[in-house]
């Protein structure tokens, strides 16, 4: 206590006073979760790490563009651009600017994707996993070979180390990048005291140059479209055979669902919606059971009896419903919440 006297204690007390007002919100979120998905400490830690990584990459890129492309000479902005740590994150966090549903949903999907990758590495070596796409590199169809190479490049960029979680701007959906760029600009302005036009111009250049087609999902989706035309791959649809991203892209193509939806399904209890999706696309029983065993993280088992008891037509009907307009579904869910007789 003696070392924290004077203005430091006053500042700390003021900060604590503001944050303590939200303790009931934190307790309510912990005591009364609104979903059936269990968020482990590891997922929460990875989510924070991923979010910090996004913010740092965006702030670095904006500062570097402002300095290098628009000639901005400002010591603090140059320092932020050259720094190996994030500066904007604490400001954005304290202001509540990182709590949008769209952003948090993206973070959860990204964290769960890393979790799935870790589960996959328990079944297949990293070397074998890296080799699963190379069989397409020498394909006589140049489009397939090119798509496989593009997919490998995107995966290598995103997965700097097995099990790591890092955000690369190129792989961010446009709406996520847009949602973060301007808050980051505001934070840099506050940190630097600079309110000139160059940061804004740098942000606009970053957004204008963003190309979602080079992202991992887009590359995998393109390869999935081509691979599913190959007769020898007709019955192969498995993360051990395809790797995670191509497997998800192929299953998304067959089911009409998005890759994000499928990743969400793998985090739900017993992966029940993933099981119904596999039944809806008529995956063979032994194939579905094997996929379940690779992706499940709770130690549950999918038995032939339980899988075969699922009505394929009913499963297809539900999957078709899930594949519909998400904004409409969210609105319907909120309008029907708490009303008797309404459910999914």
Coordinates of C-alpha atoms in Angstrom, one line a residue:
X1 CA 0.0 0.0 0.0
X2 CA 2.8 2.4 0.8
X3 CA 4.2 2.1 -2.7
X4 CA 0.8 3.1 -4.3
X5 CA 0.3 6.5 -2.7
X6 CA -0.9 9.8 -4.1
X7 CA -2.3 10.3 -7.6
X8 CA -1.9 6.6 -8.4
X9 CA -4.3 5.5 -5.8
X10 CA -6.8 8.2 -6.8
X11 CA -6.7 7.0 -10.4
X12 CA -7.0 3.4 -9.4
X13 CA -9.9 4.1 -7.1
X14 CA -11.7 6.0 -9.8
X15 CA -11.3 3.2 -12.3
X16 CA -12.4 0.5 -9.8
X17 CA -15.5 2.6 -9.0
X18 CA -16.5 2.6 -12.6
X19 CA -15.9 -1.1 -13.2
X20 CA -17.5 -2.3 -9.9
X21 CA -20.9 -1.0 -11.1
X22 CA -20.9 -3.9 -13.7
X23 CA -20.2 -6.7 -11.2
X24 CA -23.9 -7.7 -11.2
X25 CA -23.8 -8.1 -15.0
X26 CA -20.7 -10.3 -14.8
X27 CA -22.3 -12.4 -12.1
X28 CA -25.6 -12.7 -14.0
X29 CA -23.7 -13.9 -17.1
X30 CA -21.9 -16.6 -15.1
X31 CA -24.9 -17.8 -13.1
X32 CA -27.5 -17.6 -15.8
X33 CA -26.0 -18.6 -19.2
X34 CA -28.4 -18.3 -22.0
X35 CA -27.0 -21.1 -24.2
X36 CA -26.3 -24.8 -23.6
X37 CA -22.7 -24.4 -24.8
X38 CA -20.1 -24.6 -22.0
X39 CA -17.3 -22.0 -22.4
X40 CA -14.2 -23.4 -20.9
X41 CA -11.4 -21.3 -19.4
X42 CA -9.2 -22.3 -22.4
X43 CA -11.9 -21.0 -24.8
X44 CA -12.2 -17.7 -22.9
X45 CA -8.4 -17.3 -22.8
X46 CA -8.1 -18.1 -26.5
X47 CA -11.0 -15.7 -27.3
X48 CA -9.3 -12.9 -25.5
X49 CA -6.0 -13.7 -27.2
X50 CA -7.6 -13.8 -30.6
X51 CA -9.5 -10.5 -30.1
X52 CA -6.3 -8.8 -28.9
X53 CA -4.5 -10.1 -32.0
X54 CA -7.2 -8.7 -34.3
X55 CA -7.1 -5.3 -32.7
X56 CA -3.2 -5.2 -32.7
X57 CA -3.0 -6.2 -36.4
X58 CA -5.5 -3.6 -37.4
X59 CA -3.9 -0.8 -35.4
X60 CA -0.5 -1.7 -36.7
X61 CA -1.7 -1.7 -40.3
X62 CA -3.5 1.6 -40.0
X63 CA -0.5 3.3 -38.5
X64 CA 1.9 1.9 -41.0
X65 CA -0.3 2.9 -44.0
X66 CA -0.6 6.4 -42.5
X67 CA 3.1 6.7 -42.1
X68 CA 4.3 5.0 -45.3
X69 CA 1.6 5.9 -47.8
X70 CA 0.5 9.3 -46.5
X71 CA 3.7 10.6 -45.0
X72 CA 2.4 11.1 -41.5
X73 CA 5.2 12.0 -39.1
X74 CA 3.9 11.6 -35.6
X75 CA 6.0 10.0 -32.9
X76 CA 3.3 8.1 -31.1
X77 CA 1.7 6.8 -34.3
X78 CA 5.0 5.7 -35.6
X79 CA 5.7 4.0 -32.3
X80 CA 2.3 2.2 -32.4
X81 CA 3.0 1.0 -35.9
X82 CA 6.3 -0.4 -35.0
X83 CA 5.3 -1.9 -31.7
X84 CA 5.0 -5.6 -31.0
X85 CA 2.2 -5.1 -28.5
X86 CA -1.3 -3.8 -28.8
X87 CA -2.2 -0.3 -27.6
X88 CA -5.9 0.2 -28.5
X89 CA -7.3 -2.9 -26.8
X90 CA -7.6 -1.6 -23.2
X91 CA -9.4 1.6 -24.4
X92 CA -11.8 -0.3 -26.6
X93 CA -12.5 -2.9 -23.9
X94 CA -13.2 -0.3 -21.2
X95 CA -15.5 1.6 -23.5
X96 CA -17.5 -1.6 -24.3
X97 CA -16.8 -1.3 -28.1
X98 CA -15.8 -5.0 -28.3
X99 CA -19.1 -6.4 -27.1
X100 CA -21.1 -6.4 -30.3
X101 CA -22.9 -9.7 -31.0
X102 CA -21.4 -9.9 -34.5
X103 CA -17.9 -9.6 -33.3
X104 CA -18.4 -11.9 -30.3
X105 CA -20.0 -14.5 -32.6
X106 CA -17.0 -14.4 -35.0
X107 CA -14.6 -14.8 -32.1
X108 CA -16.4 -17.8 -30.8
X109 CA -16.4 -19.5 -34.2
X110 CA -12.7 -18.7 -34.6
X111 CA -11.9 -20.2 -31.1
X112 CA -14.0 -23.3 -31.8
X113 CA -12.2 -23.8 -35.1
X114 CA -8.9 -23.9 -33.2
X115 CA -10.4 -26.3 -30.7
X116 CA -11.4 -28.6 -33.6
X117 CA -8.0 -28.4 -35.1
X118 CA -6.5 -29.5 -31.7
X119 CA -8.9 -32.5 -31.6
X120 CA -7.9 -33.4 -35.1
X121 CA -4.2 -33.4 -34.2
X122 CA -5.0 -36.1 -31.6
X123 CA -6.0 -38.4 -34.4
X124 CA -3.5 -37.5 -37.1
X125 CA 0.0 -36.2 -37.1
X126 CA 0.8 -32.6 -38.1
X127 CA 2.8 -33.8 -41.1
X128 CA 0.0 -36.0 -42.3
X129 CA -2.5 -33.2 -41.8
X130 CA -0.4 -30.8 -43.9
X131 CA -0.1 -33.4 -46.6
X132 CA -3.9 -34.1 -47.0
X133 CA -4.3 -31.3 -49.7
X134 CA -1.0 -31.9 -51.5
X135 CA -2.6 -34.8 -53.4
X136 CA -4.5 -32.2 -55.4
X137 CA -1.5 -30.2 -56.3
X138 CA -0.6 -32.4 -59.3
X139 CA -4.1 -32.9 -60.4
X140 CA -4.4 -32.9 -64.2
X141 CA -7.2 -30.3 -63.8
X142 CA -5.3 -27.0 -63.4
X143 CA -8.2 -25.3 -61.7
X144 CA -8.1 -28.0 -58.9
X145 CA -4.3 -27.7 -58.6
X146 CA -4.5 -23.9 -58.4
X147 CA -7.3 -24.0 -55.8
X148 CA -5.4 -26.5 -53.7
X149 CA -2.3 -24.3 -53.7
X150 CA -4.3 -21.2 -52.8
X151 CA -6.0 -23.2 -49.9
X152 CA -2.6 -24.4 -48.6
X153 CA -1.3 -20.8 -48.7
X154 CA -4.3 -19.5 -46.8
X155 CA -4.0 -22.2 -44.1
X156 CA -0.3 -21.7 -43.7
X157 CA -0.9 -18.0 -43.1
X158 CA -3.6 -18.6 -40.5
X159 CA -2.0 -21.5 -38.7
X160 CA 1.4 -20.2 -37.9
X161 CA 1.8 -22.9 -35.2
X162 CA -0.4 -26.0 -34.5
X163 CA -3.1 -25.1 -32.0
X164 CA -2.2 -21.4 -32.1
X165 CA -4.8 -18.7 -32.5
X166 CA -4.0 -15.6 -34.4
X167 CA -6.1 -13.3 -36.5
X168 CA -4.8 -12.4 -40.0
X169 CA -6.6 -9.4 -41.5
X170 CA -6.9 -11.2 -44.9
X171 CA -9.1 -13.9 -43.4
X172 CA -11.4 -11.6 -41.5
X173 CA -15.0 -11.3 -42.9
X174 CA -15.6 -7.8 -44.3
X175 CA -18.2 -7.0 -41.6
X176 CA -15.8 -7.8 -38.8
X177 CA -13.0 -5.7 -40.2
X178 CA -15.4 -2.8 -40.8
X179 CA -16.8 -3.1 -37.3
X180 CA -13.3 -2.8 -35.8
X181 CA -11.4 -0.4 -38.0
X182 CA -13.2 2.8 -37.0
X183 CA -13.2 2.1 -33.2
X184 CA -9.4 1.4 -33.6
X185 CA -9.0 4.7 -35.4
X186 CA -10.8 6.5 -32.6
X187 CA -8.5 4.8 -30.0
X188 CA -5.3 5.7 -31.9
X189 CA -6.6 9.3 -32.1
X190 CA -7.1 9.3 -28.3
X191 CA -3.8 7.8 -27.6
X192 CA -1.8 10.0 -29.9
X193 CA -3.8 13.3 -29.7
X194 CA -3.7 13.4 -33.5
X195 CA -7.0 14.3 -35.2
X196 CA -5.8 15.0 -38.7
X197 CA -7.1 13.2 -41.9
X198 CA -4.3 10.7 -42.4
X199 CA -5.5 8.0 -40.0
X200 CA -9.0 8.2 -41.6
X201 CA -7.4 7.9 -45.1
X202 CA -5.3 4.9 -43.9
X203 CA -8.4 3.2 -42.6
X204 CA -10.3 3.8 -45.8
X205 CA -7.4 2.4 -47.8
X206 CA -7.3 -0.7 -45.6
X207 CA -11.0 -1.3 -46.0
X208 CA -10.9 -0.6 -49.7
X209 CA -8.1 -3.1 -50.3
X210 CA -9.7 -5.9 -48.3
X211 CA -10.4 -9.0 -50.4
X212 CA -12.4 -11.8 -48.7
X213 CA -11.7 -14.2 -51.6
X214 CA -8.2 -14.8 -50.2
X215 CA -9.5 -15.9 -46.8
X216 CA -9.3 -19.5 -45.7
X217 CA -13.0 -20.2 -45.9
X218 CA -13.3 -18.7 -49.4
X219 CA -10.3 -20.8 -50.6
X220 CA -11.6 -24.0 -49.1
X221 CA -15.1 -23.3 -50.5
X222 CA -13.6 -22.9 -54.0
X223 CA -11.6 -26.2 -53.7
X224 CA -14.7 -28.0 -52.3
X225 CA -16.7 -27.0 -55.4
X226 CA -14.1 -28.6 -57.6
X227 CA -13.2 -31.6 -55.5
X228 CA -16.8 -32.8 -55.3
X229 CA -16.8 -33.2 -59.1
X230 CA -14.1 -35.9 -58.8
X231 CA -15.5 -39.5 -59.0
X232 CA -12.8 -40.9 -56.7
X233 CA -13.7 -38.4 -54.0
X234 CA -17.5 -39.0 -54.2
X235 CA -17.6 -41.1 -51.0
X236 CA -14.8 -39.3 -49.1
X237 CA -16.0 -36.6 -46.8
X238 CA -14.0 -36.8 -43.6
X239 CA -11.7 -34.4 -41.6
X240 CA -8.9 -37.0 -41.6
X241 CA -9.1 -37.3 -45.4
X242 CA -9.8 -33.6 -46.3
X243 CA -8.4 -31.7 -43.4
X244 CA -10.7 -29.5 -41.3
X245 CA -11.3 -26.6 -43.6
X246 CA -12.0 -28.6 -46.8
X247 CA -14.2 -31.1 -44.8
X248 CA -16.3 -28.2 -43.4
X249 CA -16.5 -26.6 -46.8
X250 CA -17.6 -29.8 -48.5
X251 CA -20.2 -30.6 -45.8
X252 CA -21.5 -27.0 -46.0
X253 CA -21.8 -27.3 -49.8
X254 CA -23.9 -30.5 -49.5
X255 CA -26.1 -29.3 -46.7
X256 CA -26.7 -25.7 -47.7
X257 CA -25.4 -24.6 -44.3
X258 CA -22.5 -22.2 -43.7
X259 CA -19.2 -23.3 -42.4
X260 CA -19.8 -21.0 -39.3
X261 CA -23.0 -22.9 -38.6
X262 CA -21.3 -26.3 -38.8
X263 CA -18.5 -25.1 -36.4
X264 CA -21.2 -23.9 -34.0
X265 CA -22.8 -27.3 -34.2
X266 CA -19.6 -29.0 -33.0
X267 CA -19.7 -26.9 -29.8
X268 CA -23.2 -27.9 -28.9
X269 CA -24.1 -30.7 -26.5
X270 CA -23.5 -34.1 -28.2
X271 CA -23.1 -32.3 -31.5
X272 CA -26.7 -33.2 -32.1
X273 CA -27.3 -30.8 -35.0
X274 CA -24.1 -31.9 -36.7
X275 CA -25.3 -35.5 -36.4
X276 CA -28.7 -34.5 -38.0
X277 CA -26.8 -32.7 -40.7
X278 CA -24.8 -35.8 -41.6
X279 CA -28.0 -37.8 -41.6
X280 CA -29.7 -35.2 -43.8
X281 CA -26.9 -35.5 -46.5
X282 CA -27.2 -39.3 -46.2
X283 CA -23.7 -40.0 -44.9
X284 CA -23.2 -43.8 -44.3
X285 CA -23.5 -44.9 -40.7
X286 CA -19.8 -45.9 -40.2
X287 CA -18.7 -42.7 -41.9
X288 CA -20.8 -40.5 -39.6
X289 CA -19.7 -42.4 -36.5
X290 CA -16.0 -41.9 -37.4
X291 CA -16.5 -38.2 -38.1
X292 CA -18.3 -37.8 -34.8
X293 CA -15.4 -39.6 -33.0
X294 CA -12.8 -37.2 -34.5
X295 CA -14.6 -34.0 -33.8
X296 CA -16.3 -34.6 -30.5
X297 CA -14.6 -33.2 -27.4
X298 CA -16.8 -34.5 -24.6
X299 CA -16.1 -38.3 -24.8
X300 CA -19.6 -39.1 -26.1
X301 CA -20.3 -41.9 -28.5
X302 CA -22.5 -42.0 -31.5
X303 CA -24.0 -45.5 -31.9
X304 CA -25.2 -47.0 -35.2
X305 CA -28.7 -47.5 -33.6
X306 CA -29.1 -43.9 -32.6
X307 CA -27.9 -42.6 -36.0
X308 CA -30.1 -45.0 -38.0
X309 CA -33.1 -44.1 -35.9
X310 CA -33.0 -40.5 -37.2
X311 CA -35.6 -39.9 -39.8
X312 CA -33.7 -38.8 -42.9
X313 CA -36.5 -36.7 -44.3
X314 CA -37.1 -35.0 -40.9
X315 CA -33.4 -34.3 -40.6
X316 CA -33.3 -32.8 -44.1
X317 CA -36.3 -30.6 -43.2
X318 CA -34.6 -29.2 -40.1
X319 CA -31.3 -28.6 -41.9
X320 CA -33.2 -26.8 -44.7
X321 CA -34.8 -24.6 -42.0
X322 CA -31.4 -23.9 -40.4
X323 CA -29.9 -23.0 -43.7
X324 CA -32.5 -20.2 -44.3
X325 CA -32.2 -16.5 -43.7
X326 CA -30.3 -16.1 -40.4
X327 CA -31.5 -12.6 -39.8
X328 CA -35.1 -13.8 -40.2
X329 CA -34.5 -16.7 -37.9
X330 CA -33.0 -14.6 -35.2
X331 CA -35.9 -12.2 -35.4
X332 CA -38.4 -15.0 -35.2
X333 CA -36.6 -16.6 -32.3
X334 CA -36.6 -13.3 -30.3
X335 CA -40.3 -12.6 -31.1
X336 CA -41.3 -16.1 -30.0
X337 CA -39.1 -16.2 -26.9
X338 CA -41.1 -17.2 -23.9
X339 CA -44.3 -17.8 -25.8
X340 CA -45.8 -21.2 -25.2
X341 CA -46.0 -23.5 -28.2
X342 CA -43.1 -21.9 -30.1
X343 CA -39.7 -23.6 -30.5
X344 CA -37.2 -24.6 -33.1

